[in-house]
PDB file of C-alpha atoms in Angstrom:
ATOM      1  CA  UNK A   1     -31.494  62.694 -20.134  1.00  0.00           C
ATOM      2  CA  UNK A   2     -33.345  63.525 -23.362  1.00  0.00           C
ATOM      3  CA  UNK A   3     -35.989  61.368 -24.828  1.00  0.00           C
ATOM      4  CA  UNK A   4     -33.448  60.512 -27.965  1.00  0.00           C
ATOM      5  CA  UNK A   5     -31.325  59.118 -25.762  1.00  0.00           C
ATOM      6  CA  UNK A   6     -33.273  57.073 -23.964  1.00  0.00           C
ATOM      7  CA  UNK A   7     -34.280  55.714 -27.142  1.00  0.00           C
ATOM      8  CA  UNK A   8     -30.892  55.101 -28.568  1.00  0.00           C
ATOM      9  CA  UNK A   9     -29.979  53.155 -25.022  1.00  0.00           C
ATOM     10  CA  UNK A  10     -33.373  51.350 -25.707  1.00  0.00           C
ATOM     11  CA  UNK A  11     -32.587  50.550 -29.172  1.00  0.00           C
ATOM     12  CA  UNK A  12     -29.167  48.932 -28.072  1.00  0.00           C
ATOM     13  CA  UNK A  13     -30.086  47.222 -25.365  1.00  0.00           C
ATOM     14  CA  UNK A  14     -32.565  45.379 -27.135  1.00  0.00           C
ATOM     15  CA  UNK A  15     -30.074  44.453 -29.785  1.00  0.00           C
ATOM     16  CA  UNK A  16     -27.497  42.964 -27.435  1.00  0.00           C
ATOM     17  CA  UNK A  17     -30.149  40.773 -25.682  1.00  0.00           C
ATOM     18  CA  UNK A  18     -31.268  39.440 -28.459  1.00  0.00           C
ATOM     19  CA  UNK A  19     -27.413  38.909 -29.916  1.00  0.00           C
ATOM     20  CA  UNK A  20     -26.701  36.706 -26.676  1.00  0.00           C
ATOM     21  CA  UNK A  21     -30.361  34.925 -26.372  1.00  0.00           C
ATOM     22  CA  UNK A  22     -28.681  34.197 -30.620  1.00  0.00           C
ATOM     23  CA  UNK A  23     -25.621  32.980 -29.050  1.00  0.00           C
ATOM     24  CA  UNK A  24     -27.196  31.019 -26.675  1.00  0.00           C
ATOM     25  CA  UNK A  25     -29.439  29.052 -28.399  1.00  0.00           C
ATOM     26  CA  UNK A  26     -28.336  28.711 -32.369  1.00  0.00           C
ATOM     27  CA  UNK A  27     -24.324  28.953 -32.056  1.00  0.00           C
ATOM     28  CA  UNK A  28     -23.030  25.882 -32.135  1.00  0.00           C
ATOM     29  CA  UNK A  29     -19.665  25.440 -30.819  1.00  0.00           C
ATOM     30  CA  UNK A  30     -17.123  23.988 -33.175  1.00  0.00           C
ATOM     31  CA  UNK A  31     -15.012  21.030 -31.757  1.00  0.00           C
ATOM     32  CA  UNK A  32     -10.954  20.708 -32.343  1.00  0.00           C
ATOM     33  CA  UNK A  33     -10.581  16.913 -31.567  1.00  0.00           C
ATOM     34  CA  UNK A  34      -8.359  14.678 -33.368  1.00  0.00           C
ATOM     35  CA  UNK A  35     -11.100  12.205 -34.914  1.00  0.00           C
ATOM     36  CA  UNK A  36      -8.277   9.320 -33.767  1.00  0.00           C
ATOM     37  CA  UNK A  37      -8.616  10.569 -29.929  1.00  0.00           C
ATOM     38  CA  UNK A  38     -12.320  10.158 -30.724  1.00  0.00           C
ATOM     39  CA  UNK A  39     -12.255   6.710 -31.976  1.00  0.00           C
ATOM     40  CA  UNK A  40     -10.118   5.848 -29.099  1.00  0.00           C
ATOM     41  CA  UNK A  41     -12.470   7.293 -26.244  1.00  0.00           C
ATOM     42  CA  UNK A  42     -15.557   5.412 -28.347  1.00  0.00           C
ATOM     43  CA  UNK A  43     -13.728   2.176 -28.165  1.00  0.00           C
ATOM     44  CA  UNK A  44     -13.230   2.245 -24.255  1.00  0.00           C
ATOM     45  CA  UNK A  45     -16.196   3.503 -23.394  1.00  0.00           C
ATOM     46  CA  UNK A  46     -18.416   1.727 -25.661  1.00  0.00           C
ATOM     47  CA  UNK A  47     -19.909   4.534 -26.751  1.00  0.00           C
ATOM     48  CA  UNK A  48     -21.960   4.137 -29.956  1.00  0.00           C
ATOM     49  CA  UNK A  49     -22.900   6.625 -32.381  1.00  0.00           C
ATOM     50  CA  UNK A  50     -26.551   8.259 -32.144  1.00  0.00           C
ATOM     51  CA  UNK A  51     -29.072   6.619 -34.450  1.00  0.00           C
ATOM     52  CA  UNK A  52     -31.195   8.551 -36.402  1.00  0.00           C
ATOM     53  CA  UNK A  53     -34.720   8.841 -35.074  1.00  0.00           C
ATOM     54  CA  UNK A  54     -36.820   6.648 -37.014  1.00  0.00           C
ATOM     55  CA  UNK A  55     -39.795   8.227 -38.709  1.00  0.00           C
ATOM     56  CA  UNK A  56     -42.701   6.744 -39.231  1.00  0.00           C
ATOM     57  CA  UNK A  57     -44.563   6.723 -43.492  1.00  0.00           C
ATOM     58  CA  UNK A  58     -48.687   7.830 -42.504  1.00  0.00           C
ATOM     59  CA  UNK A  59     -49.808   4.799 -45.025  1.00  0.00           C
ATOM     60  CA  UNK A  60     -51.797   5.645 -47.905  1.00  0.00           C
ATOM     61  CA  UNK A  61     -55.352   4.872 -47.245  1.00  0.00           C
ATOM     62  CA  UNK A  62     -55.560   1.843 -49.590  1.00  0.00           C
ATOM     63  CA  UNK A  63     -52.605   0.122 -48.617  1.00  0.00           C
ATOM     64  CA  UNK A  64     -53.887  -2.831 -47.067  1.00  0.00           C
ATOM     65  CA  UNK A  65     -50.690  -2.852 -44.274  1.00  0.00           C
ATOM     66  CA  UNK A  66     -48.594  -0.569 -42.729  1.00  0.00           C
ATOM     67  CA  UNK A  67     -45.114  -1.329 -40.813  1.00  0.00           C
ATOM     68  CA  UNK A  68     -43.889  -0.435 -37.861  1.00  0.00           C
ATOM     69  CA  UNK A  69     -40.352  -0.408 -36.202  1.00  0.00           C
ATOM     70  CA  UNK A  70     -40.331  -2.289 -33.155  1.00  0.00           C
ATOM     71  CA  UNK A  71     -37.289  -3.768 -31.255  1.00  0.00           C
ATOM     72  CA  UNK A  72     -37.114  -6.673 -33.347  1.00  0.00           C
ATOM     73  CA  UNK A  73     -37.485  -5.639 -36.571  1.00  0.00           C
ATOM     74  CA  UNK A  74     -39.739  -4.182 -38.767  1.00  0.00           C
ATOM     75  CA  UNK A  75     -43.398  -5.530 -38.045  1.00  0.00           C
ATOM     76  CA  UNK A  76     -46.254  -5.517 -40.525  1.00  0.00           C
ATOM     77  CA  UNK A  77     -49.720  -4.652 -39.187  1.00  0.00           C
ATOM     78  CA  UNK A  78     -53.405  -4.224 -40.793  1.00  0.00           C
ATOM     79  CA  UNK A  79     -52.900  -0.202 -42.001  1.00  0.00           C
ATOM     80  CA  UNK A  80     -55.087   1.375 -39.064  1.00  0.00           C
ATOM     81  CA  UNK A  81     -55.321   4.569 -41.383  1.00  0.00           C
ATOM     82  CA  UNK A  82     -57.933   3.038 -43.850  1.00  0.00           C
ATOM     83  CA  UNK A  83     -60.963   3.691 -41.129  1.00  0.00           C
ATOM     84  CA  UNK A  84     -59.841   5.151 -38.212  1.00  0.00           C
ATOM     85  CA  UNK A  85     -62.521   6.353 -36.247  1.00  0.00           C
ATOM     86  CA  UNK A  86     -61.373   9.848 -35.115  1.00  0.00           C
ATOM     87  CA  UNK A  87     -58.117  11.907 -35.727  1.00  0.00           C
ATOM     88  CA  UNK A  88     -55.928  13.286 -33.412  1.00  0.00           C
ATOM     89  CA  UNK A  89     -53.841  15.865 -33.216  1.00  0.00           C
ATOM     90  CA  UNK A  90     -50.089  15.140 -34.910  1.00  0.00           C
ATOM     91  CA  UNK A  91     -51.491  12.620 -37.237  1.00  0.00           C
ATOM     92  CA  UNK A  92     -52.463  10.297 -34.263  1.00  0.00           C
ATOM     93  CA  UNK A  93     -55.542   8.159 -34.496  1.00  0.00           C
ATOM     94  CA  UNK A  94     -58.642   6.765 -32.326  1.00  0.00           C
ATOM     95  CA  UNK A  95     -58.468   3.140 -34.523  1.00  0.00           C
ATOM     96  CA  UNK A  96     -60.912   1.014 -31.385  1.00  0.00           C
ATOM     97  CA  UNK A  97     -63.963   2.250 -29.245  1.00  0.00           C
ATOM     98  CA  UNK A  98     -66.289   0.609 -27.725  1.00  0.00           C
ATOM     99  CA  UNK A  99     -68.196   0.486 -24.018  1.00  0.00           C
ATOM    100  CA  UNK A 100     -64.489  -0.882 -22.719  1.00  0.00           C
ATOM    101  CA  UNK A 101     -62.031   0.735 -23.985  1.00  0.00           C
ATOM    102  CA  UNK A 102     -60.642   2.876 -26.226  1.00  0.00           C
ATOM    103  CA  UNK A 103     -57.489   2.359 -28.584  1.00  0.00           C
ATOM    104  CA  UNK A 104     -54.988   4.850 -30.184  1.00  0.00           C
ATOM    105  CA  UNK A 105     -51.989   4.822 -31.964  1.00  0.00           C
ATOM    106  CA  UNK A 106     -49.255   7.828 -32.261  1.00  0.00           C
ATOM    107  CA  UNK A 107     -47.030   7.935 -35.315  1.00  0.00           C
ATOM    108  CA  UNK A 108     -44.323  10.379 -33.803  1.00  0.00           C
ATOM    109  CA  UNK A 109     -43.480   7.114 -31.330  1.00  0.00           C
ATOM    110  CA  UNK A 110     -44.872   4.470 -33.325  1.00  0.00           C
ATOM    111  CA  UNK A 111     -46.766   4.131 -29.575  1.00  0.00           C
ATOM    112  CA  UNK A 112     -50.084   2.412 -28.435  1.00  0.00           C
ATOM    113  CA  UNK A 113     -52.787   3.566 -26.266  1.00  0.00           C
ATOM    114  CA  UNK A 114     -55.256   1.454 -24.764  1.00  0.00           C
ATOM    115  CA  UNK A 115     -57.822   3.171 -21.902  1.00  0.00           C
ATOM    116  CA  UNK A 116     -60.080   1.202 -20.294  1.00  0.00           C
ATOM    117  CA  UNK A 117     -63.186   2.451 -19.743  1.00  0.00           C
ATOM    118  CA  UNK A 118     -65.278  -0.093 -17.728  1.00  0.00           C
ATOM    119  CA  UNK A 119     -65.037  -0.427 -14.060  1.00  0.00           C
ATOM    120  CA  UNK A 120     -64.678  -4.374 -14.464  1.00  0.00           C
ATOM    121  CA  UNK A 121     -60.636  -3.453 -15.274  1.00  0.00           C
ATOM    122  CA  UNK A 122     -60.284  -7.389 -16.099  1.00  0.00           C
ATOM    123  CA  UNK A 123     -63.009  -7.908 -18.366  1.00  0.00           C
ATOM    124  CA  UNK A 124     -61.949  -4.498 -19.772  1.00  0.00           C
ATOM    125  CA  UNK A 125     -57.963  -5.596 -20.162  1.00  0.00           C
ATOM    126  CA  UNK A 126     -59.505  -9.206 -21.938  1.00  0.00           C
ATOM    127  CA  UNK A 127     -61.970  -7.623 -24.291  1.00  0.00           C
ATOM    128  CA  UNK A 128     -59.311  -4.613 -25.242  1.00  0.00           C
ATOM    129  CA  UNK A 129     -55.834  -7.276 -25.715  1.00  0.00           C
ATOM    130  CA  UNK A 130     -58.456  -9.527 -28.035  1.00  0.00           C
ATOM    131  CA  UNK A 131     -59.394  -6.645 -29.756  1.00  0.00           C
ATOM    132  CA  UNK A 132     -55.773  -4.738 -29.686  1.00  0.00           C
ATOM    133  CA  UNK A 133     -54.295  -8.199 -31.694  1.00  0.00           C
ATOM    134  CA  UNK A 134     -57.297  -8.684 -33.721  1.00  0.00           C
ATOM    135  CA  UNK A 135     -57.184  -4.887 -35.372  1.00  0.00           C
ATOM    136  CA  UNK A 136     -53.461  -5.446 -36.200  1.00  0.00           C
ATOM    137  CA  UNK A 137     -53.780  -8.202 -37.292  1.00  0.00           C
ATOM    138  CA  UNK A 138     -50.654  -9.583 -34.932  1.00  0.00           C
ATOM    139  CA  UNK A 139     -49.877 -12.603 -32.285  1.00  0.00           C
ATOM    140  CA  UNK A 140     -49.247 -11.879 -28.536  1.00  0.00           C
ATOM    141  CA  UNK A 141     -45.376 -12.179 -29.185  1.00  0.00           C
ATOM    142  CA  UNK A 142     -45.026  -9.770 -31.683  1.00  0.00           C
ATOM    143  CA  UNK A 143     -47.341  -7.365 -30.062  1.00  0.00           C
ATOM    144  CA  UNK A 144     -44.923  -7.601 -27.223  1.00  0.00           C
ATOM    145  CA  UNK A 145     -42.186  -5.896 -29.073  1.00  0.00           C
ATOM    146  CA  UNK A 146     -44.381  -2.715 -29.875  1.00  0.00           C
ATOM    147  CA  UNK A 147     -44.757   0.187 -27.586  1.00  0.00           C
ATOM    148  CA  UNK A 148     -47.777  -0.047 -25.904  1.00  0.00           C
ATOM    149  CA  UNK A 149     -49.623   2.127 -22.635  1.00  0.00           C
ATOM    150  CA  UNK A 150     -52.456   0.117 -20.860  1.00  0.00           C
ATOM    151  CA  UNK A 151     -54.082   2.795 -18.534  1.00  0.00           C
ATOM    152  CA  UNK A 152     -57.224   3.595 -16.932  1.00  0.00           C
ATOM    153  CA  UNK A 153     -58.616   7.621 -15.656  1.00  0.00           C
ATOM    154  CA  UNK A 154     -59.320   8.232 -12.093  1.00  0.00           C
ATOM    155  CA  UNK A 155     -63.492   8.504 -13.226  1.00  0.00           C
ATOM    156  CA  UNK A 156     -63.146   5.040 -14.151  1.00  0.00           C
ATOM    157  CA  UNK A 157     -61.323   3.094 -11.124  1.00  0.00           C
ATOM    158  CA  UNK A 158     -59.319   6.358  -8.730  1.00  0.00           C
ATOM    159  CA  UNK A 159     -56.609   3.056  -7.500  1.00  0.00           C
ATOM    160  CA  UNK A 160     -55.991   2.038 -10.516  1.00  0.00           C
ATOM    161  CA  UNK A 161     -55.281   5.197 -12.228  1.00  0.00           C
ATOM    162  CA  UNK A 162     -51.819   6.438 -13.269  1.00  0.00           C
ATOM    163  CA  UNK A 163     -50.287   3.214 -13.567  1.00  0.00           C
ATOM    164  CA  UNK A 164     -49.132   1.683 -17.668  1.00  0.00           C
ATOM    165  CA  UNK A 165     -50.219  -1.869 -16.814  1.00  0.00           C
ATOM    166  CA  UNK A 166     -48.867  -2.742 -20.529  1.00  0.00           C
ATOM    167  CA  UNK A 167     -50.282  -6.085 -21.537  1.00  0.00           C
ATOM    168  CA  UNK A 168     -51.039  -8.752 -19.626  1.00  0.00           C
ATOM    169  CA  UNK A 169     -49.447 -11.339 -21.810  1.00  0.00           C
ATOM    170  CA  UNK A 170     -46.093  -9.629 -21.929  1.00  0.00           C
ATOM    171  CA  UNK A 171     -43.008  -9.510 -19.608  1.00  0.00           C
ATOM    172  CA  UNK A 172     -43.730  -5.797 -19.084  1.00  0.00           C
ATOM    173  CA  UNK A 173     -47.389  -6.638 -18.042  1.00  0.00           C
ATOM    174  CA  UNK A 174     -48.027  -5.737 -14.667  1.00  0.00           C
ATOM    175  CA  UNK A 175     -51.252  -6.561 -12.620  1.00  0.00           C
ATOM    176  CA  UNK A 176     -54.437  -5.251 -12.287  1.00  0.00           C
ATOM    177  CA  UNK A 177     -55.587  -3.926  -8.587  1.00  0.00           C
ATOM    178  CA  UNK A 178     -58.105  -6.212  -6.913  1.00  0.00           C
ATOM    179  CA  UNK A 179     -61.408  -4.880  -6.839  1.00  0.00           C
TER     180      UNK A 179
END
């Protein structure tokens, strides 16, 4: 076989693999229901219609709140952006740190995260909580509805690692491991 050939095969194959990996992944197959045989299947099966994600407004810096969606309802908390501490990547933010833990927050989620770094996991979870309610601005209840990770790393307690413990004060809460 001749060199041109080979390229010519070369040249086609290329261009049908990357017509099907086209196929597969950006053709969207068009649907021929009758929008009353839809309605019907949604009414027996309860089925309710996707809701758009909910996106999340990065405050301006001199707003003096920002709100969050929670399960409940919009919820209005001190704006974390005016001096957060460090930023992460995606617009996240380190907005506590201290000797016991140290406190995020994630605006793609609207989610929390609290890791405790002090071996005394208890005085750790107390001092964080106090501090988690007092930076929003927010009572125990309402933090409840947020989304919020309670963790510890293996360097800090290697039993108690791995596991959201939430908060304490919430249904979700679980318990610490005794030391």
């Amino acid at each position: 076989m001749s060199q041109k050939i080979k390229i010519i095969l070369f040249i086609i194959g290329v261009v049908l693999i990357g017509s099907l990996i086209f196929l597969l992944f950006f053709h969207k197959p068009t649907q021929t229901s009758n929008t009353t045989d839809d309605q019907n299947s949604q009414s027996s099966t309860n089925i309710q219609p996707a809701q758009p994600p909910v996106t999340f407004l990065i405050p301006e810096k001199t707003a003096p709140t920002m709100t969050l969606q929670t399960k409940k309802g919009n919820l209005q908390t001190n704006n974390l952006y005016q001096n957060p501490l460090e930023h992460l990547s995606h617009d996240g933010i380190v907005f506590e740190k201290n000797n016991d833990a140290i406190a995020s927050f994630f605006p793609q989620d609207q989610g929390f995260l609290i890791t405790l770094l002090n071996s005394d996991l208890e005085k750790a979870r107390t001092e964080a909580e106090n501090d988690f309610l007092q930076k929003l601005n927010i009572t125990k209840d309402q933090a409840c509805t947020l989304k919020v990770t309670l963790n510890t790393p293996s360097f800090v307690n290697q039993k108690a690692a791995g596991t959201n413990y939430g908060l304490s004060f919430c249904p979700n809460g679980k318990p610490l491991p005794k030391q």
